Amino acid sequence: MIKLSSIVVAISLALSSQVNADTTTPSDKAIKLTQETILIDTHIDVPYRIHKSWADVTKATDDGDFDYPRAVKGGLNAPFMSIYIPANLEFEGKGKSYQLANQLIDSMEAIAQRAPDKFAIASSTSDIKTQFKQGKMSLAMGMENGSPIEGDMKNLQHFFDRGVRYITLAHSQSNHISDSSYDIRRKWKGLSPFGKKLVTEMNNIGMLIDVSHISDDAFYQVMELSKTPVIASHSSLRKYTPGFERNMDDDMLLALKKNGGVIQINFGSSFVTASSRNWYDQLNSKKDSAKKQGTKLSKDFDAAYRAKNPFPFASLGQVLDHIDHVVELIGIDYVGIGSDYDGVGDSLPTGLKDVSSYPNLVQGLMDRGYSNTDIKKILSGNMLRVWQQAEAYAKKH
């Protein structure tokens, strides 16, 4: 029998370790490694953020999770800017998705043109590497929600020509391409007939397929069809959020390894811990209950609820747990970073509050015994491998 005092000591050490993981200032070694490495984050929602409320992210901003000074401090030099299209009937199939996607791409080009000493658009792995050597921040682009394709393969080529290099097939509702993990109406039971053709054509032109957000059935259908590795641009693990289909389970991770793809871990607290996920479920339940009773919700309903029920932020250590599990299950070559900065509101974990925080993650990885070589794979090496394989396949087809 273990003595109670031993258990108390063990718990104390564990809690102390967790606190230290979240509050320790990164070492010079961690900062140096972060700064000297290409750092790809495959999902940052700046385009839609500044579309809704303009901010000049070439300079320091008062809000949001990203701006140039903070990104430089954090060592971020190759963010994928999310061309996010809301999933609703107002956009789907009515030309508005196509229009909005082009506007968001325009805004990224404008940033690069306005500050050419700081930013450059990146549409290839060679662009990323060249611009890193030049000291410029590469702005790559991924489309979150394939709605702008609008059932026309010509639009796929159009957005590829404009620099988009991955497409998240669906978002929070099923569209003309795929069912969504959030949508209980499984219209297609996976991919639509057009969606299956789209996967093949995306392979052929070198457009990466993003399996974040899609239903499990759609995921496995992509696995069967895709001839190139796929990405999950901003997903975490269902192991730590049971029942949350938006995250990936162990069987999906094993399928991802077989495909050669990579999962880019989402930092949002509700993607990282069940307690954070449950907090949102309880908030929504309170709202639904109030509406059923005919109560008109006040503008500060969420704030009032939060005041009485503090949000259980995830910790840096818990984000690291997700990375650890991927590595333990399928290996170091299949995991990266897809933070969802500017996309998950104020739910970011302690120690990872904005783009200046990547050295904290690197320090955490060092503390857990990851080598510099392995850390570089997580920061960009794995994503670059997958992207290069897509480029090579396209050259042959």
PDB file of C-alpha atoms in Angstrom, residues 42-43 80-84 140-144 163-168:
ATOM      1  CA  THR A  42      -0.891  26.252 -40.364  1.00  0.00           C
ATOM      2  CA  HIS A  43      -3.895  28.139 -39.032  1.00  0.00           C
ATOM      3  CA  PHE A  80      -0.699  30.080 -42.967  1.00  0.00           C
ATOM      4  CA  MET A  81      -3.329  32.798 -43.075  1.00  0.00           C
ATOM      5  CA  SER A  82      -6.812  31.300 -43.029  1.00  0.00           C
ATOM      6  CA  ILE A  83      -9.123  32.343 -45.844  1.00  0.00           C
ATOM      7  CA  TYR A  84     -12.116  31.602 -43.648  1.00  0.00           C
ATOM      8  CA  ALA A 140       1.072  31.300 -46.966  1.00  0.00           C
ATOM      9  CA  MET A 141      -2.669  30.793 -47.350  1.00  0.00           C
ATOM     10  CA  GLY A 142      -5.134  28.018 -46.636  1.00  0.00           C
ATOM     11  CA  MET A 143      -8.872  28.149 -47.330  1.00  0.00           C
ATOM     12  CA  GLU A 144     -11.073  27.193 -44.374  1.00  0.00           C
ATOM     13  CA  GLY A 163      -1.775  31.268 -53.711  1.00  0.00           C
ATOM     14  CA  VAL A 164      -4.093  29.054 -51.666  1.00  0.00           C
ATOM     15  CA  ARG A 165      -2.253  25.846 -50.808  1.00  0.00           C
ATOM     16  CA  TYR A 166      -4.696  23.893 -48.699  1.00  0.00           C
ATOM     17  CA  ILE A 167      -8.464  23.663 -48.475  1.00  0.00           C
ATOM     18  CA  THR A 168     -10.402  22.621 -45.381  1.00  0.00           C
TER      19      THR A 168
END
